[in-house]
Amino acid sequence: MVSFLLNTQMNHIQEEKADLTLLEYLRENKKLTGTKEGCASGDCGACTVVVAEISKATDYSLQYKAINSCVTFLSALHGKQLITVEHLSDGNNLHPVQQSMVEEHGSQCGFCTPGFIMSMFALYHQNSEIDREAVINGLSGNLCRCTGYRPIIDAALNVCGNKIEDKFSRVEAQTITTLKSIGRTSVDTDNLIIPTSRETLSQAIQSHPTAKMFAGSTDLALQVTQQLHTFDKLISLSLVPELTTIDTLEQGLLIGAALPFNEIEPELLKHFPDLSELLWRFAATPIRNQATLGGNVANAS
Ligand SMILES: Cc1cc2nc3c(=O)[nH]c(=O)nc-3n(C[C@H](O)[C@H](O)[C@H](O)COP(=O)(O)OP(=O)(O)OC[C@H]3O[C@@H](n4cnc5c(N)ncnc54)[C@H](O)[C@@H]3O)c2cc1C
Ligand code: FES
Ligand code: FES
């Protein structure tokens, strides 16, 4: 059973297609059509949503990440909170990032706007200082065809420079308690296995030799959305501790194969600062929040 919070509401999915994308789930199953489909291949950002999860570093705060729902399988939400553009306003009041976009005239046709808003919302919840470079990086996965980027960047800079507590921060402790109640539990259904140890991963691979493994799914999901391929059974690598930690050893770094690039980056740059340009050029923020080193090596990208 895959369990997650959709905004503040707990959802338990007993059985679903293993290759159901998050975008399909939102638009078709939940009728949450604020999240748009543009390219269905991780390139345009129209489908951007935010996933909040308990910070691995502190255990008492949430980390908010923008991701592309078109290249994410629903199972990636297990133990996390999903926030879409429909969830941002507080009663009749727009969220500060939405208000800032209005004030800066950051939208024309509006098709790209929900995606930009969600990337901005993730930026708004970063603990670090948000300067122009951080804004450009944070919005790097969102394309706009008609407004132009200047007012959008201004909207992000203004709102991130004048942050106030929003409705998500106000209930953060409560959200963490709820997410902890789901925990990093394993999932074993007819079409999806999420092992939580090296041993159970090994057993799953041996028992289901034809099942496809995946980590960030930024590559595998393209086979579903672009080539209309179906996967009846999938094994997720995302909750295996050995694959999702980074350790500094005397002779080097031991990097878990299922760690997303954005989680590897801080440690890697401490030792190899010149890699920053390479990482900067690798896809864009929402993809780097999911794409893993193991997947990158395995698909020879
Ligand atoms: C918009 C966009 C931009 C991109 N930009 C770049 C780029 O600039 N540079 C680049 O190199 N790539 C790029 N990619 C390709 C891809 O996202 C990356 O290669 C990414 O690192 C793949 O990792 P993943 O965890 O998402 O792989 P997944 O999609 O989860 O898996 C990909 C393949 O690897 C296998 N696999 C995954 N993890 C493991 C493992 N630990 N052991 C064995 N097999 C495994 C899976 O079975 C699958 O066959 C881009 C993709 C998109 C959609
Ligand atoms: S629809 Fe274009 S990135 Fe997802
Ligand atoms: S406002 Fe039309 S694509 Fe951005």
Short mmCIF file of C-alpha atoms and ligand atoms in Angstrom, two decimals:
data_model
loop_
_atom_site.label_atom_id
_atom_site.label_comp_id
_atom_site.label_asym_id
_atom_site.label_seq_id
_atom_site.Cartn_x
_atom_site.Cartn_y
_atom_site.Cartn_z
CA MET A 1 0.00 0.00 0.00
CA VAL A 2 1.38 3.41 -1.00
CA SER A 3 0.56 6.06 1.62
CA PHE A 4 1.02 9.81 1.32
CA LEU A 5 -0.51 13.13 2.22
CA LEU A 6 -2.28 14.95 -0.58
CA ASN A 7 -2.02 18.42 0.94
CA THR A 8 -3.39 17.57 4.41
CA GLN A 9 -5.42 14.52 3.47
CA MET A 10 -4.01 11.03 4.00
CA ASN A 11 -4.27 8.76 0.95
CA HIS A 12 -3.72 5.00 0.92
CA ILE A 13 -3.47 3.43 -2.52
CA GLN A 14 -3.96 -0.32 -2.24
CA GLU A 15 -3.36 -1.31 -5.83
CA GLU A 16 -2.67 0.83 -8.89
CA LYS A 17 -0.84 0.44 -12.20
CA ALA A 18 2.86 0.43 -11.28
CA ASP A 19 3.61 2.81 -14.14
CA LEU A 20 0.86 5.34 -13.37
CA THR A 21 2.47 8.76 -13.53
CA LEU A 22 1.77 11.31 -10.86
CA LEU A 23 0.45 13.72 -13.50
CA GLU A 24 -2.03 11.13 -14.77
CA TYR A 25 -3.12 10.39 -11.20
CA LEU A 26 -3.69 14.08 -10.43
CA ARG A 27 -5.51 14.99 -13.62
CA GLU A 28 -7.44 11.78 -14.37
CA ASN A 29 -8.06 10.24 -10.95
CA LYS A 30 -8.23 13.33 -8.75
CA LYS A 31 -9.45 15.85 -11.34
CA LEU A 32 -6.81 18.28 -10.06
CA THR A 33 -6.29 19.85 -13.45
CA GLY A 34 -4.37 22.92 -12.25
CA THR A 35 -1.23 20.87 -12.91
CA LYS A 36 -0.73 21.01 -16.69
CA GLU A 37 0.68 18.63 -19.26
CA GLY A 38 2.98 20.22 -21.84
CA CYS A 39 5.71 17.94 -23.09
CA ALA A 40 5.21 14.84 -20.87
CA SER A 41 8.98 14.38 -20.93
CA GLY A 42 10.39 16.49 -18.11
CA ASP A 43 11.38 19.44 -20.34
CA CYS A 44 8.82 22.23 -19.95
CA GLY A 45 7.84 22.39 -16.24
CA ALA A 46 4.08 22.81 -16.82
CA CYS A 47 3.49 19.75 -14.62
CA THR A 48 5.66 20.89 -11.69
CA VAL A 49 4.39 19.94 -8.23
CA VAL A 50 6.08 20.06 -4.84
CA VAL A 51 6.84 17.12 -2.61
CA ALA A 52 7.64 17.73 1.06
CA GLU A 53 9.53 15.10 3.00
CA ILE A 54 11.17 14.89 6.40
CA SER A 55 14.69 16.29 6.13
CA LYS A 56 17.30 13.54 6.32
CA ALA A 57 19.67 16.03 7.98
CA THR A 58 17.51 17.28 10.85
CA ASP A 59 14.56 14.90 11.27
CA TYR A 60 12.45 17.83 12.59
CA SER A 61 11.97 19.94 9.48
CA LEU A 62 10.51 19.45 6.03
CA GLN A 63 12.37 19.68 2.75
CA TYR A 64 10.30 20.99 -0.15
CA LYS A 65 11.30 19.83 -3.62
CA ALA A 66 9.89 20.76 -7.01
CA ILE A 67 9.53 17.74 -9.28
CA ASN A 68 8.08 17.03 -12.72
CA SER A 69 4.92 14.98 -12.15
CA CYS A 70 4.96 13.73 -15.77
CA VAL A 71 8.11 11.65 -15.22
CA THR A 72 7.35 10.54 -11.66
CA PHE A 73 5.53 7.36 -10.77
CA LEU A 74 2.85 7.66 -8.10
CA SER A 75 4.79 5.28 -5.85
CA ALA A 76 7.50 7.95 -5.37
CA LEU A 77 5.10 9.71 -2.99
CA HIS A 78 5.19 6.96 -0.36
CA GLY A 79 5.74 8.60 3.06
CA LYS A 80 5.68 12.15 1.64
CA GLN A 81 3.36 15.14 1.26
CA LEU A 82 2.24 16.18 -2.21
CA ILE A 83 1.34 19.84 -2.75
CA THR A 84 -0.19 21.10 -5.99
CA VAL A 85 -1.19 24.57 -7.16
CA GLU A 86 -4.74 23.97 -5.91
CA HIS A 87 -3.47 23.75 -2.33
CA LEU A 88 -1.59 27.03 -2.01
CA SER A 89 -4.21 29.65 -1.26
CA ASP A 90 -5.23 30.25 2.35
CA GLY A 91 -9.00 30.69 2.25
CA ASN A 92 -9.60 33.63 -0.07
CA ASN A 93 -6.00 34.81 0.21
CA LEU A 94 -3.50 33.90 -2.46
CA HIS A 95 -0.22 32.39 -1.31
CA PRO A 96 2.52 35.07 -1.20
CA VAL A 97 4.19 33.57 -4.32
CA GLN A 98 0.90 33.79 -6.22
CA GLN A 99 0.34 37.36 -5.01
CA SER A 100 3.84 38.31 -6.10
CA MET A 101 3.24 36.93 -9.61
CA VAL A 102 0.06 39.03 -9.82
CA GLU A 103 1.88 42.17 -8.67
CA GLU A 104 4.77 41.68 -11.09
CA HIS A 105 2.48 40.78 -14.04
CA GLY A 106 4.25 37.42 -14.41
CA SER A 107 1.55 35.66 -16.44
CA GLN A 108 -0.07 36.06 -19.84
CA CYS A 109 -1.69 32.94 -21.35
CA GLY A 110 -1.16 31.25 -17.98
CA PHE A 111 -0.37 27.74 -19.18
CA CYS A 112 3.10 27.75 -17.64
CA THR A 113 2.01 29.66 -14.53
CA PRO A 114 1.05 26.80 -12.16
CA GLY A 115 4.43 25.20 -12.83
CA PHE A 116 6.33 28.44 -12.16
CA ILE A 117 4.27 29.01 -9.01
CA MET A 118 5.18 25.57 -7.68
CA SER A 119 8.90 26.02 -8.40
CA MET A 120 8.70 29.41 -6.66
CA PHE A 121 6.87 27.83 -3.73
CA ALA A 122 9.72 25.30 -3.34
CA LEU A 123 12.22 28.19 -3.43
CA TYR A 124 10.16 30.07 -0.82
CA HIS A 125 10.65 27.12 1.54
CA GLN A 126 14.43 26.84 1.12
CA ASN A 127 16.38 27.73 4.24
CA SER A 128 19.22 29.35 2.33
CA GLU A 129 19.27 32.93 1.12
CA ILE A 130 17.55 33.26 -2.25
CA ASP A 131 19.57 35.52 -4.55
CA ARG A 132 19.21 35.98 -8.30
CA GLU A 133 21.37 32.96 -9.10
CA ALA A 134 19.28 30.77 -6.78
CA VAL A 135 16.09 32.00 -8.45
CA ILE A 136 17.44 31.29 -11.94
CA ASN A 137 18.49 27.82 -10.79
CA GLY A 138 15.16 27.21 -9.06
CA LEU A 139 13.16 28.23 -12.13
CA SER A 140 15.49 26.54 -14.61
CA GLY A 141 13.02 23.73 -15.30
CA ASN A 142 10.15 26.02 -16.29
CA LEU A 143 9.60 27.39 -19.78
CA CYS A 144 7.39 30.37 -20.61
CA ARG A 145 6.51 31.14 -24.22
CA CYS A 146 4.74 34.47 -23.87
CA THR A 147 5.41 36.51 -20.73
CA GLY A 148 9.19 36.57 -20.74
CA TYR A 149 11.28 35.76 -17.72
CA ARG A 150 12.07 39.20 -16.27
CA PRO A 151 8.77 39.72 -14.37
CA ILE A 152 8.73 36.10 -13.25
CA ILE A 153 12.26 36.34 -11.84
CA ASP A 154 11.34 39.65 -10.16
CA ALA A 155 8.27 38.02 -8.59
CA ALA A 156 10.42 35.23 -7.14
CA LEU A 157 13.13 37.61 -5.91
CA ASN A 158 10.62 39.93 -4.25
CA VAL A 159 8.64 37.26 -2.47
CA CYS A 160 11.67 35.24 -1.35
CA GLY A 161 13.25 38.42 0.04
CA ASN A 162 10.16 39.16 2.16
CA LYS A 163 9.07 35.81 3.48
CA ILE A 164 6.28 35.48 6.02
CA GLU A 165 5.09 32.32 7.72
CA ASP A 166 2.64 30.58 5.39
CA LYS A 167 -0.06 28.04 6.16
CA PHE A 168 2.35 25.16 5.50
CA SER A 169 4.97 26.40 7.97
CA ARG A 170 2.29 26.94 10.61
CA VAL A 171 1.41 23.22 10.65
CA GLU A 172 4.87 21.83 9.87
CA ALA A 173 5.22 19.96 13.21
CA GLN A 174 1.84 18.32 12.66
CA THR A 175 2.74 17.33 9.09
CA ILE A 176 6.01 15.79 10.29
CA THR A 177 4.17 13.74 12.92
CA THR A 178 1.75 12.42 10.29
CA LEU A 179 4.55 11.58 7.85
CA LYS A 180 6.44 9.79 10.62
CA SER A 181 3.36 7.63 11.24
CA ILE A 182 3.73 6.31 7.65
CA GLY A 183 7.48 5.96 8.05
CA ARG A 184 9.83 4.24 5.64
CA THR A 185 7.67 1.13 5.44
CA SER A 186 8.13 -1.45 2.69
CA VAL A 187 5.48 -2.02 0.02
CA ASP A 188 4.82 -5.37 -1.64
CA THR A 189 1.81 -5.52 -3.96
CA ASP A 190 1.13 -7.47 -7.17
CA ASN A 191 2.72 -4.82 -9.36
CA LEU A 192 4.95 -2.73 -7.10
CA ILE A 193 7.69 -3.63 -4.61
CA ILE A 194 9.43 -1.01 -2.47
CA PRO A 195 12.05 -2.85 -0.40
CA THR A 196 13.58 -1.14 2.62
CA SER A 197 16.72 -3.24 3.00
CA ARG A 198 19.46 -4.69 0.86
CA GLU A 199 18.28 -8.22 1.74
CA THR A 200 14.65 -7.66 0.72
CA LEU A 201 15.79 -5.92 -2.48
CA SER A 202 17.90 -8.94 -3.32
CA GLN A 203 14.96 -11.27 -2.63
CA ALA A 204 12.64 -9.13 -4.80
CA ILE A 205 15.09 -9.23 -7.72
CA GLN A 206 15.48 -13.02 -7.42
CA SER A 207 11.74 -13.67 -7.07
CA HIS A 208 10.75 -11.32 -9.90
CA PRO A 209 13.56 -11.44 -12.46
CA THR A 210 11.49 -9.71 -15.16
CA ALA A 211 10.43 -6.78 -12.94
CA LYS A 212 12.08 -3.49 -13.88
CA MET A 213 14.01 -1.55 -11.22
CA PHE A 214 13.79 2.21 -11.04
CA ALA A 215 15.13 5.04 -8.88
CA GLY A 216 14.19 8.59 -9.92
CA SER A 217 12.18 7.32 -12.95
CA THR A 218 13.18 10.41 -14.96
CA ASP A 219 14.35 8.09 -17.71
CA LEU A 220 12.14 5.03 -17.32
CA ALA A 221 8.92 7.09 -17.24
CA LEU A 222 9.76 8.42 -20.72
CA GLN A 223 9.27 4.90 -22.05
CA VAL A 224 5.71 5.13 -20.69
CA THR A 225 4.87 8.68 -21.80
CA GLN A 226 6.76 8.78 -25.11
CA GLN A 227 6.83 5.16 -26.32
CA LEU A 228 3.56 4.07 -24.67
CA HIS A 229 5.33 1.12 -23.11
CA THR A 230 3.77 -0.48 -20.02
CA PHE A 231 5.52 -1.98 -17.01
CA ASP A 232 3.44 -4.56 -15.15
CA LYS A 233 5.83 -4.89 -12.23
CA LEU A 234 8.33 -2.38 -10.87
CA ILE A 235 10.85 -2.46 -8.03
CA SER A 236 11.70 0.91 -6.47
CA LEU A 237 15.23 1.44 -5.14
CA SER A 238 14.36 4.65 -3.30
CA LEU A 239 14.03 3.32 0.24
CA VAL A 240 17.06 1.04 0.45
CA PRO A 241 19.34 2.74 3.02
CA GLU A 242 22.63 1.56 1.44
CA LEU A 243 21.52 3.07 -1.88
CA THR A 244 20.37 6.39 -0.45
CA THR A 245 23.25 7.57 1.71
CA ILE A 246 26.57 9.23 1.00
CA ASP A 247 29.60 8.44 3.18
CA THR A 248 33.01 10.04 3.31
CA LEU A 249 35.67 7.35 3.58
CA GLU A 250 39.41 7.80 3.96
CA GLN A 251 39.99 6.98 0.32
CA GLY A 252 36.95 8.66 -1.23
CA LEU A 253 33.20 9.10 -1.26
CA LEU A 254 30.78 6.20 -1.21
CA ILE A 255 27.70 7.44 -3.09
CA GLY A 256 24.42 5.49 -2.91
CA ALA A 257 23.29 4.68 -6.46
CA ALA A 258 19.70 5.79 -5.77
CA LEU A 259 20.60 9.24 -4.41
CA PRO A 260 19.33 12.17 -6.49
CA PHE A 261 21.98 14.53 -7.89
CA ASN A 262 20.80 17.45 -5.76
CA GLU A 263 21.45 15.41 -2.61
CA ILE A 264 24.91 14.36 -3.76
CA GLU A 265 25.91 17.85 -4.84
CA PRO A 266 26.83 19.52 -1.48
CA GLU A 267 29.19 16.71 -0.42
CA LEU A 268 30.63 16.26 -3.89
CA LEU A 269 31.39 19.98 -4.29
CA LYS A 270 33.23 20.09 -0.97
CA HIS A 271 35.85 17.82 -2.53
CA PHE A 272 35.51 18.63 -6.25
CA PRO A 273 34.33 22.25 -6.57
CA ASP A 274 35.02 22.26 -10.32
CA LEU A 275 32.11 19.86 -10.80
CA SER A 276 29.65 22.66 -10.04
CA GLU A 277 29.49 23.71 -13.69
CA LEU A 278 28.85 20.15 -14.83
CA LEU A 279 26.03 19.74 -12.29
CA TRP A 280 24.60 23.13 -13.21
CA ARG A 281 24.39 21.96 -16.83
CA PHE A 282 22.81 18.62 -15.97
CA ALA A 283 19.08 18.89 -16.75
CA ALA A 284 17.26 21.37 -14.43
CA THR A 285 16.34 21.57 -10.75
CA PRO A 286 13.17 19.39 -10.78
CA ILE A 287 14.96 16.60 -12.68
CA ARG A 288 18.06 16.85 -10.46
CA ASN A 289 15.77 16.52 -7.44
CA GLN A 290 14.94 13.01 -8.68
CA ALA A 291 17.55 11.83 -11.18
CA THR A 292 20.11 9.49 -9.63
CA LEU A 293 23.70 8.61 -10.35
CA GLY A 294 22.83 4.89 -10.56
CA GLY A 295 20.10 5.56 -13.13
CA ASN A 296 22.48 7.79 -15.07
CA VAL A 297 25.14 5.08 -15.26
CA ALA A 298 22.61 2.31 -15.98
CA ASN A 299 20.97 4.16 -18.87
CA ALA A 300 24.34 5.37 -20.19
CA SER A 301 22.88 8.87 -20.52
C1 LIG B 1 14.35 16.66 -18.96
C2 LIG B 1 15.50 15.69 -18.78
C3 LIG B 1 16.79 16.15 -18.82
C4 LIG B 1 17.85 15.26 -18.67
N1 LIG B 1 19.10 15.77 -18.71
C5 LIG B 1 20.15 14.93 -18.61
C6 LIG B 1 21.49 15.44 -18.68
O1 LIG B 1 21.70 16.65 -18.81
N2 LIG B 1 22.51 14.56 -18.61
C7 LIG B 1 22.28 13.20 -18.46
O2 LIG B 1 23.26 12.45 -18.39
N3 LIG B 1 21.04 12.71 -18.36
C8 LIG B 1 19.97 13.52 -18.45
N4 LIG B 1 18.69 13.02 -18.39
C9 LIG B 1 18.49 11.56 -18.32
C10 LIG B 1 18.14 10.97 -16.93
O3 LIG B 1 17.25 11.73 -16.25
C11 LIG B 1 19.38 10.81 -16.06
O4 LIG B 1 20.29 9.98 -16.71
C12 LIG B 1 19.07 10.29 -14.66
O5 LIG B 1 20.24 10.34 -13.88
C13 LIG B 1 18.51 8.88 -14.63
O6 LIG B 1 18.33 8.49 -13.27
P1 LIG B 1 16.94 7.99 -12.70
O7 LIG B 1 17.17 7.60 -11.28
O8 LIG B 1 15.86 8.93 -12.94
O9 LIG B 1 16.74 6.66 -13.60
P2 LIG B 1 15.46 5.75 -13.76
O10 LIG B 1 14.57 6.34 -14.78
O11 LIG B 1 14.88 5.41 -12.46
O12 LIG B 1 16.15 4.45 -14.37
C14 LIG B 1 16.80 4.49 -15.63
C15 LIG B 1 17.32 3.07 -15.98
O13 LIG B 1 18.34 2.70 -15.08
C16 LIG B 1 17.99 1.52 -14.36
N5 LIG B 1 18.48 1.74 -12.98
C17 LIG B 1 18.17 2.81 -12.18
N6 LIG B 1 18.89 2.74 -11.04
C18 LIG B 1 19.64 1.63 -11.11
C19 LIG B 1 20.56 0.99 -10.23
N7 LIG B 1 20.87 1.54 -9.04
N8 LIG B 1 21.14 -0.16 -10.61
C20 LIG B 1 20.83 -0.73 -11.81
N9 LIG B 1 19.96 -0.19 -12.70
C21 LIG B 1 19.36 0.96 -12.35
C22 LIG B 1 16.49 1.37 -14.49
O14 LIG B 1 16.08 0.02 -14.45
C23 LIG B 1 16.24 1.99 -15.87
O15 LIG B 1 16.48 1.04 -16.87
C24 LIG B 1 17.61 13.88 -18.49
C25 LIG B 1 16.29 13.42 -18.42
C26 LIG B 1 15.25 14.31 -18.55
C27 LIG B 1 13.84 13.78 -18.47
S1 FES B 2 4.70 18.17 -18.91
FE1 FES B 2 6.52 19.16 -19.53
S2 FES B 2 7.84 18.76 -17.85
FE2 FES B 2 6.12 17.57 -17.42
S1 FES B 3 2.33 32.84 -19.73
FE1 FES B 3 2.02 31.80 -21.62
S2 FES B 3 3.58 30.30 -21.60
FE2 FES B 3 4.02 31.48 -19.90
#
